PDB file of N, CA and C in Angstrom:
ATOM      1  N   UNK B  62     220.518  56.727 -74.529  1.00 58.00           N
ATOM      2  CA  UNK B  62     219.319  57.546 -74.587  1.00 58.00           C
ATOM      3  C   UNK B  62     219.307  58.581 -73.478  1.00 58.00           C
ATOM      4  N   UNK B  63     219.981  58.310 -72.354  1.00 71.00           N
ATOM      5  CA  UNK B  63     220.010  59.291 -71.277  1.00 71.00           C
ATOM      6  C   UNK B  63     220.802  60.534 -71.665  1.00 71.00           C
ATOM      7  N   UNK B  64     221.765  60.384 -72.580  1.00 73.00           N
ATOM      8  CA  UNK B  64     222.602  61.512 -72.979  1.00 73.00           C
ATOM      9  C   UNK B  64     221.905  62.435 -73.964  1.00 73.00           C
ATOM     10  N   UNK B  65     220.858  61.972 -74.587  1.00 80.00           N
ATOM     11  CA  UNK B  65     220.091  62.749 -75.563  1.00 80.00           C
ATOM     12  C   UNK B  65     220.977  63.299 -76.682  1.00 80.00           C
ATOM     13  N   UNK B  66     221.795  62.436 -77.257  1.00 85.00           N
ATOM     14  CA  UNK B  66     222.636  62.803 -78.393  1.00 85.00           C
ATOM     15  C   UNK B  66     222.287  61.914 -79.580  1.00 85.00           C
ATOM     16  N   UNK B  67     222.507  62.433 -80.765  1.00 90.00           N
ATOM     17  CA  UNK B  67     222.272  61.663 -81.982  1.00 90.00           C
ATOM     18  C   UNK B  67     223.400  60.662 -82.186  1.00 90.00           C
ATOM     19  N   UNK B  68     223.069  59.549 -82.817  1.00 91.00           N
ATOM     20  CA  UNK B  68     224.055  58.550 -83.205  1.00 91.00           C
ATOM     21  C   UNK B  68     224.164  58.621 -84.725  1.00 91.00           C
ATOM     22  N   UNK B  69     225.367  58.885 -85.229  1.00 94.00           N
ATOM     23  CA  UNK B  69     225.574  58.974 -86.677  1.00 94.00           C
ATOM     24  C   UNK B  69     226.243  57.683 -87.142  1.00 94.00           C
ATOM     25  N   UNK B  70     225.532  56.895 -87.966  1.00 93.00           N
ATOM     26  CA  UNK B  70     226.138  55.670 -88.496  1.00 93.00           C
ATOM     27  C   UNK B  70     227.258  56.014 -89.482  1.00 93.00           C
ATOM     28  N   UNK B  71     228.382  55.309 -89.382  1.00 92.00           N
ATOM     29  CA  UNK B  71     229.529  55.554 -90.249  1.00 92.00           C
ATOM     30  C   UNK B  71     230.064  54.223 -90.754  1.00 92.00           C
ATOM     31  N   UNK B  72     230.375  54.176 -92.052  1.00 90.00           N
ATOM     32  CA  UNK B  72     230.991  52.978 -92.645  1.00 90.00           C
ATOM     33  C   UNK B  72     232.233  53.428 -93.394  1.00 90.00           C
ATOM     34  N   UNK B  73     233.347  52.721 -93.190  1.00 89.00           N
ATOM     35  CA  UNK B  73     234.596  53.014 -93.889  1.00 89.00           C
ATOM     36  C   UNK B  73     234.860  51.860 -94.848  1.00 89.00           C
ATOM     37  N   UNK B  74     234.907  52.172 -96.125  1.00 88.00           N
ATOM     38  CA  UNK B  74     235.106  51.165 -97.163  1.00 88.00           C
ATOM     39  C   UNK B  74     236.517  51.262 -97.729  1.00 88.00           C
ATOM     40  N   UNK B  75     237.138  50.141 -98.003  1.00 89.00           N
ATOM     41  CA  UNK B  75     238.452  50.113 -98.632  1.00 89.00           C
ATOM     42  C   UNK B  75     239.612  49.959 -97.682  1.00 89.00           C
ATOM     43  N   UNK B  76     239.370  49.908 -96.390  1.00 91.00           N
ATOM     44  CA  UNK B  76     240.470  49.805 -95.429  1.00 91.00           C
ATOM     45  C   UNK B  76     241.173  48.448 -95.477  1.00 91.00           C
ATOM     46  N   UNK B  77     240.471  47.425 -95.993  1.00 90.00           N
ATOM     47  CA  UNK B  77     241.103  46.107 -96.080  1.00 90.00           C
ATOM     48  C   UNK B  77     242.284  46.119 -97.046  1.00 90.00           C
ATOM     49  N   UNK B  78     242.303  47.074 -97.988  1.00 91.00           N
ATOM     50  CA  UNK B  78     243.426  47.203 -98.915  1.00 91.00           C
ATOM     51  C   UNK B  78     244.516  48.117 -98.360  1.00 91.00           C
ATOM     52  N   UNK B  79     244.130  49.086 -97.559  1.00 93.00           N
ATOM     53  CA  UNK B  79     245.089  50.046 -97.008  1.00 93.00           C
ATOM     54  C   UNK B  79     245.823  49.470 -95.803  1.00 93.00           C
ATOM     55  N   UNK B  80     245.086  48.788 -94.959  1.00 93.00           N
ATOM     56  CA  UNK B  80     245.685  48.231 -93.738  1.00 93.00           C
ATOM     57  C   UNK B  80     245.216  46.790 -93.583  1.00 93.00           C
ATOM     58  N   UNK B  81     245.762  45.894 -94.407  1.00 92.00           N
ATOM     59  CA  UNK B  81     245.314  44.496 -94.353  1.00 92.00           C
ATOM     60  C   UNK B  81     245.591  43.859 -92.995  1.00 92.00           C
ATOM     61  N   UNK B  82     244.782  42.900 -92.657  1.00 91.00           N
ATOM     62  CA  UNK B  82     244.949  42.171 -91.403  1.00 91.00           C
ATOM     63  C   UNK B  82     246.351  41.576 -91.327  1.00 91.00           C
ATOM     64  N   UNK B  83     247.025  41.781 -90.228  1.00 94.00           N
ATOM     65  CA  UNK B  83     248.366  41.246 -90.030  1.00 94.00           C
ATOM     66  C   UNK B  83     249.484  42.170 -90.502  1.00 94.00           C
ATOM     67  N   UNK B  84     249.158  43.249 -91.205  1.00 94.00           N
ATOM     68  CA  UNK B  84     250.189  44.174 -91.684  1.00 94.00           C
ATOM     69  C   UNK B  84     250.718  45.007 -90.518  1.00 94.00           C
ATOM     70  N   UNK B  85     252.005  45.329 -90.568  1.00 95.00           N
ATOM     71  CA  UNK B  85     252.583  46.160 -89.524  1.00 95.00           C
ATOM     72  C   UNK B  85     252.343  47.639 -89.780  1.00 95.00           C
ATOM     73  N   UNK B  86     252.243  48.003 -91.061  1.00 95.00           N
ATOM     74  CA  UNK B  86     252.046  49.396 -91.426  1.00 95.00           C
ATOM     75  C   UNK B  86     250.991  49.495 -92.524  1.00 95.00           C
ATOM     76  N   UNK B  87     250.252  50.584 -92.550  1.00 94.00           N
ATOM     77  CA  UNK B  87     249.273  50.772 -93.629  1.00 94.00           C
ATOM     78  C   UNK B  87     249.981  51.117 -94.941  1.00 94.00           C
ATOM     79  N   UNK B  88     249.287  50.817 -96.056  1.00 93.00           N
ATOM     80  CA  UNK B  88     249.779  51.168 -97.385  1.00 93.00           C
ATOM     81  C   UNK B  88     249.040  52.412 -97.871  1.00 93.00           C
ATOM     82  N   UNK B  89     249.611  53.064 -98.851  1.00 93.00           N
ATOM     83  CA  UNK B  89     248.950  54.209 -99.466  1.00 93.00           C
ATOM     84  C   UNK B  89     247.760  53.704-100.282  1.00 93.00           C
ATOM     85  N   UNK B  90     246.656  54.396-100.187  1.00 92.00           N
ATOM     86  CA  UNK B  90     245.487  53.987-100.941  1.00 92.00           C
ATOM     87  C   UNK B  90     244.311  54.907-100.653  1.00 92.00           C
ATOM     88  N   UNK B  91     243.193  54.590-101.264  1.00 91.00           N
ATOM     89  CA  UNK B  91     241.979  55.390-101.097  1.00 91.00           C
ATOM     90  C   UNK B  91     240.952  54.597-100.307  1.00 91.00           C
ATOM     91  N   UNK B  92     240.203  55.324 -99.508  1.00 90.00           N
ATOM     92  CA  UNK B  92     239.084  54.728 -98.801  1.00 90.00           C
ATOM     93  C   UNK B  92     237.894  55.662 -98.928  1.00 90.00           C
ATOM     94  N   UNK B  93     236.739  55.144 -98.664  1.00 88.00           N
ATOM     95  CA  UNK B  93     235.518  55.935 -98.723  1.00 88.00           C
ATOM     96  C   UNK B  93     234.853  55.896 -97.365  1.00 88.00           C
ATOM     97  N   UNK B  94     234.474  57.058 -96.867  1.00 90.00           N
ATOM     98  CA  UNK B  94     233.768  57.163 -95.593  1.00 90.00           C
ATOM     99  C   UNK B  94     232.329  57.551 -95.909  1.00 90.00           C
ATOM    100  N   UNK B  95     231.387  56.743 -95.432  1.00 89.00           N
ATOM    101  CA  UNK B  95     229.973  56.976 -95.694  1.00 89.00           C
ATOM    102  C   UNK B  95     229.286  57.316 -94.373  1.00 89.00           C
ATOM    103  N   UNK B  96     228.581  58.447 -94.345  1.00 91.00           N
ATOM    104  CA  UNK B  96     227.855  58.893 -93.158  1.00 91.00           C
ATOM    105  C   UNK B  96     226.360  58.739 -93.403  1.00 91.00           C
ATOM    106  N   UNK B  97     225.671  58.118 -92.466  1.00 90.00           N
ATOM    107  CA  UNK B  97     224.227  57.986 -92.563  1.00 90.00           C
ATOM    108  C   UNK B  97     223.511  59.124 -91.859  1.00 90.00           C
ATOM    109  N   UNK B  98     222.203  59.085 -91.952  1.00 92.00           N
ATOM    110  CA  UNK B  98     221.394  60.077 -91.252  1.00 92.00           C
ATOM    111  C   UNK B  98     221.505  59.859 -89.747  1.00 92.00           C
ATOM    112  N   UNK B  99     221.556  60.924 -88.969  1.00 94.00           N
ATOM    113  CA  UNK B  99     221.617  60.777 -87.507  1.00 94.00           C
ATOM    114  C   UNK B  99     220.393  60.030 -86.975  1.00 94.00           C
ATOM    115  N   UNK B 100     220.623  59.167 -86.017  1.00 94.00           N
ATOM    116  CA  UNK B 100     219.549  58.411 -85.373  1.00 94.00           C
ATOM    117  C   UNK B 100     219.247  59.052 -84.023  1.00 94.00           C
ATOM    118  N   UNK B 101     217.975  59.176 -83.720  1.00 93.00           N
ATOM    119  CA  UNK B 101     217.543  59.731 -82.437  1.00 93.00           C
ATOM    120  C   UNK B 101     216.863  58.624 -81.635  1.00 93.00           C
ATOM    121  N   UNK B 102     217.218  58.490 -80.381  1.00 92.00           N
ATOM    122  CA  UNK B 102     216.622  57.477 -79.510  1.00 92.00           C
ATOM    123  C   UNK B 102     216.022  58.157 -78.282  1.00 92.00           C
ATOM    124  N   UNK B 103     214.827  57.701 -77.912  1.00 89.00           N
ATOM    125  CA  UNK B 103     214.170  58.291 -76.740  1.00 89.00           C
ATOM    126  C   UNK B 103     213.738  57.224 -75.742  1.00 89.00           C
ATOM    127  N   UNK B 104     212.948  56.255 -76.186  1.00 88.00           N
ATOM    128  CA  UNK B 104     212.408  55.253 -75.258  1.00 88.00           C
ATOM    129  C   UNK B 104     212.912  53.850 -75.540  1.00 88.00           C
ATOM    130  N   UNK B 105     213.817  53.685 -76.495  1.00 90.00           N
ATOM    131  CA  UNK B 105     214.302  52.372 -76.879  1.00 90.00           C
ATOM    132  C   UNK B 105     215.189  51.759 -75.789  1.00 90.00           C
ATOM    133  N   UNK B 106     215.176  50.445 -75.726  1.00 90.00           N
ATOM    134  CA  UNK B 106     216.076  49.738 -74.800  1.00 90.00           C
ATOM    135  C   UNK B 106     217.473  49.714 -75.408  1.00 90.00           C
ATOM    136  N   UNK B 107     218.445  49.326 -74.605  1.00 89.00           N
ATOM    137  CA  UNK B 107     219.819  49.249 -75.082  1.00 89.00           C
ATOM    138  C   UNK B 107     219.929  48.287 -76.263  1.00 89.00           C
ATOM    139  N   UNK B 108     219.268  47.146 -76.188  1.00 93.00           N
ATOM    140  CA  UNK B 108     219.348  46.177 -77.280  1.00 93.00           C
ATOM    141  C   UNK B 108     218.675  46.698 -78.551  1.00 93.00           C
ATOM    142  N   UNK B 109     217.611  47.485 -78.414  1.00 94.00           N
ATOM    143  CA  UNK B 109     216.959  48.080 -79.586  1.00 94.00           C
ATOM    144  C   UNK B 109     217.856  49.135 -80.236  1.00 94.00           C
ATOM    145  N   UNK B 110     218.545  49.903 -79.413  1.00 92.00           N
ATOM    146  CA  UNK B 110     219.470  50.919 -79.924  1.00 92.00           C
ATOM    147  C   UNK B 110     220.596  50.244 -80.707  1.00 92.00           C
ATOM    148  N   UNK B 111     221.142  49.179 -80.146  1.00 92.00           N
ATOM    149  CA  UNK B 111     222.220  48.446 -80.821  1.00 92.00           C
ATOM    150  C   UNK B 111     221.724  47.860 -82.134  1.00 92.00           C
ATOM    151  N   UNK B 112     220.547  47.249 -82.127  1.00 94.00           N
ATOM    152  CA  UNK B 112     219.988  46.633 -83.328  1.00 94.00           C
ATOM    153  C   UNK B 112     219.750  47.680 -84.416  1.00 94.00           C
ATOM    154  N   UNK B 113     219.124  48.798 -84.077  1.00 94.00           N
ATOM    155  CA  UNK B 113     218.837  49.841 -85.063  1.00 94.00           C
ATOM    156  C   UNK B 113     220.125  50.486 -85.594  1.00 94.00           C
ATOM    157  N   UNK B 114     221.095  50.676 -84.719  1.00 93.00           N
ATOM    158  CA  UNK B 114     222.377  51.252 -85.141  1.00 93.00           C
ATOM    159  C   UNK B 114     223.095  50.304 -86.100  1.00 93.00           C
ATOM    160  N   UNK B 115     223.129  49.040 -85.768  1.00 92.00           N
ATOM    161  CA  UNK B 115     223.770  48.028 -86.618  1.00 92.00           C
ATOM    162  C   UNK B 115     223.095  47.972 -87.991  1.00 92.00           C
ATOM    163  N   UNK B 116     221.762  47.966 -88.015  1.00 92.00           N
ATOM    164  CA  UNK B 116     221.025  47.927 -89.282  1.00 92.00           C
ATOM    165  C   UNK B 116     221.307  49.169 -90.119  1.00 92.00           C
ATOM    166  N   UNK B 117     221.404  50.322 -89.468  1.00 92.00           N
ATOM    167  CA  UNK B 117     221.690  51.567 -90.191  1.00 92.00           C
ATOM    168  C   UNK B 117     223.067  51.513 -90.844  1.00 92.00           C
ATOM    169  N   UNK B 118     224.050  50.942 -90.155  1.00 91.00           N
ATOM    170  CA  UNK B 118     225.399  50.822 -90.713  1.00 91.00           C
ATOM    171  C   UNK B 118     225.400  49.858 -91.893  1.00 91.00           C
ATOM    172  N   UNK B 119     224.735  48.736 -91.750  1.00 88.00           N
ATOM    173  CA  UNK B 119     224.673  47.743 -92.825  1.00 88.00           C
ATOM    174  C   UNK B 119     224.014  48.331 -94.068  1.00 88.00           C
ATOM    175  N   UNK B 120     222.997  49.165 -93.876  1.00 88.00           N
ATOM    176  CA  UNK B 120     222.237  49.723 -94.994  1.00 88.00           C
ATOM    177  C   UNK B 120     222.823  51.019 -95.555  1.00 88.00           C
ATOM    178  N   UNK B 121     224.019  51.389 -95.169  1.00 85.00           N
ATOM    179  CA  UNK B 121     224.580  52.671 -95.603  1.00 85.00           C
ATOM    180  C   UNK B 121     224.867  52.774 -97.092  1.00 85.00           C
ATOM    181  N   UNK B 122     224.866  51.705 -97.816  1.00 72.00           N
ATOM    182  CA  UNK B 122     225.150  51.793 -99.240  1.00 72.00           C
ATOM    183  C   UNK B 122     223.890  52.038-100.056  1.00 72.00           C
ATOM    184  N   UNK B 123     222.764  52.306 -99.396  1.00 54.00           N
ATOM    185  CA  UNK B 123     221.517  52.621-100.076  1.00 54.00           C
ATOM    186  C   UNK B 123     221.540  54.021-100.660  1.00 54.00           C
ATOM    187  N   UNK B 124     220.412  54.508-101.190  1.00 48.00           N
ATOM    188  CA  UNK B 124     220.382  55.781-101.895  1.00 48.00           C
ATOM    189  C   UNK B 124     220.522  57.026-101.026  1.00 48.00           C
ATOM    190  N   UNK B 125     220.142  56.971 -99.756  1.00 46.00           N
ATOM    191  CA  UNK B 125     220.182  58.175 -98.911  1.00 46.00           C
ATOM    192  C   UNK B 125     221.423  58.162 -98.034  1.00 46.00           C
ATOM    193  N   UNK B 126     222.558  58.615 -98.581  1.00 47.00           N
ATOM    194  CA  UNK B 126     223.776  58.664 -97.785  1.00 47.00           C
ATOM    195  C   UNK B 126     224.649  59.814 -98.235  1.00 47.00           C
ATOM    196  N   UNK B 127     225.614  60.130 -97.407  1.00 49.00           N
ATOM    197  CA  UNK B 127     226.614  61.132 -97.733  1.00 49.00           C
ATOM    198  C   UNK B 127     227.944  60.414 -97.843  1.00 49.00           C
ATOM    199  N   UNK B 128     228.684  60.671 -98.914  1.00 52.00           N
ATOM    200  CA  UNK B 128     229.952  59.987 -99.130  1.00 52.00           C
ATOM    201  C   UNK B 128     231.066  61.010 -99.216  1.00 52.00           C
ATOM    202  N   UNK B 129     232.132  60.783 -98.471  1.00 51.00           N
ATOM    203  CA  UNK B 129     233.320  61.619 -98.557  1.00 51.00           C
ATOM    204  C   UNK B 129     234.460  60.685 -98.913  1.00 51.00           C
ATOM    205  N   UNK B 130     235.090  60.904-100.058  1.00 48.00           N
ATOM    206  CA  UNK B 130     236.157  60.024-100.514  1.00 48.00           C
ATOM    207  C   UNK B 130     237.512  60.659-100.256  1.00 48.00           C
ATOM    208  N   UNK B 131     238.352  59.974 -99.515  1.00 46.00           N
ATOM    209  CA  UNK B 131     239.695  60.471 -99.221  1.00 46.00           C
ATOM    210  C   UNK B 131     240.530  60.430-100.489  1.00 46.00           C
ATOM    211  N   UNK B 132     241.288  61.466-100.736  1.00 46.00           N
ATOM    212  CA  UNK B 132     242.190  61.492-101.868  1.00 46.00           C
ATOM    213  C   UNK B 132     241.554  61.988-103.152  1.00 46.00           C
ATOM    214  N   UNK B 133     240.239  62.099-103.220  1.00 43.00           N
ATOM    215  CA  UNK B 133     239.589  62.566-104.422  1.00 43.00           C
ATOM    216  C   UNK B 133     239.287  64.049-104.362  1.00 43.00           C
ATOM    217  N   UNK B 134     239.449  64.656-103.202  1.00 41.00           N
ATOM    218  CA  UNK B 134     239.238  66.074-103.064  1.00 41.00           C
ATOM    219  C   UNK B 134     237.780  66.504-103.221  1.00 41.00           C
ATOM    220  N   UNK B 135     236.883  65.574-103.073  1.00 42.00           N
ATOM    221  CA  UNK B 135     235.479  65.927-103.265  1.00 42.00           C
ATOM    222  C   UNK B 135     234.588  65.381-102.188  1.00 42.00           C
ATOM    223  N   UNK B 136     233.425  65.945-102.113  1.00 44.00           N
ATOM    224  CA  UNK B 136     232.433  65.511-101.140  1.00 44.00           C
ATOM    225  C   UNK B 136     231.100  65.402-101.890  1.00 44.00           C
ATOM    226  N   UNK B 137     230.414  64.301-101.722  1.00 41.00           N
ATOM    227  CA  UNK B 137     229.166  64.068-102.432  1.00 41.00           C
ATOM    228  C   UNK B 137     228.059  63.877-101.421  1.00 41.00           C
ATOM    229  N   UNK B 138     226.977  64.606-101.594  1.00 45.00           N
ATOM    230  CA  UNK B 138     225.877  64.532-100.642  1.00 45.00           C
ATOM    231  C   UNK B 138     224.585  64.248-101.380  1.00 45.00           C
ATOM    232  N   UNK B 139     223.785  63.412-100.772  1.00 42.00           N
ATOM    233  CA  UNK B 139     222.449  63.148-101.270  1.00 42.00           C
ATOM    234  C   UNK B 139     221.527  63.430-100.107  1.00 42.00           C
ATOM    235  N   UNK B 140     220.721  64.455-100.212  1.00 41.00           N
ATOM    236  CA  UNK B 140     219.861  64.869 -99.109  1.00 41.00           C
ATOM    237  C   UNK B 140     218.886  63.817 -98.658  1.00 41.00           C
ATOM    238  N   UNK B 141     218.572  62.845 -99.518  1.00 39.00           N
ATOM    239  CA  UNK B 141     217.731  61.694 -99.245  1.00 39.00           C
ATOM    240  C   UNK B 141     216.753  61.823 -98.204  1.00 39.00           C
TER     241      UNK B 141
END
């Protein structure tokens, strides 16, 4: 909060198939990157910031999100 910067929640889906646990090298594949709305913090404690950020990441598959899919050549936005 002292830095006065927005926190953008990000979720990467599909990486478990591209770079499975224990693999030495990643495989070719598609993943989806989901960006949430920027979060602004002013008076919250560190634990409140962590809690709200974590909840925002968990909830990224809801209706108000922006999705950029690697390999599909497209970008999909929902102003939500």
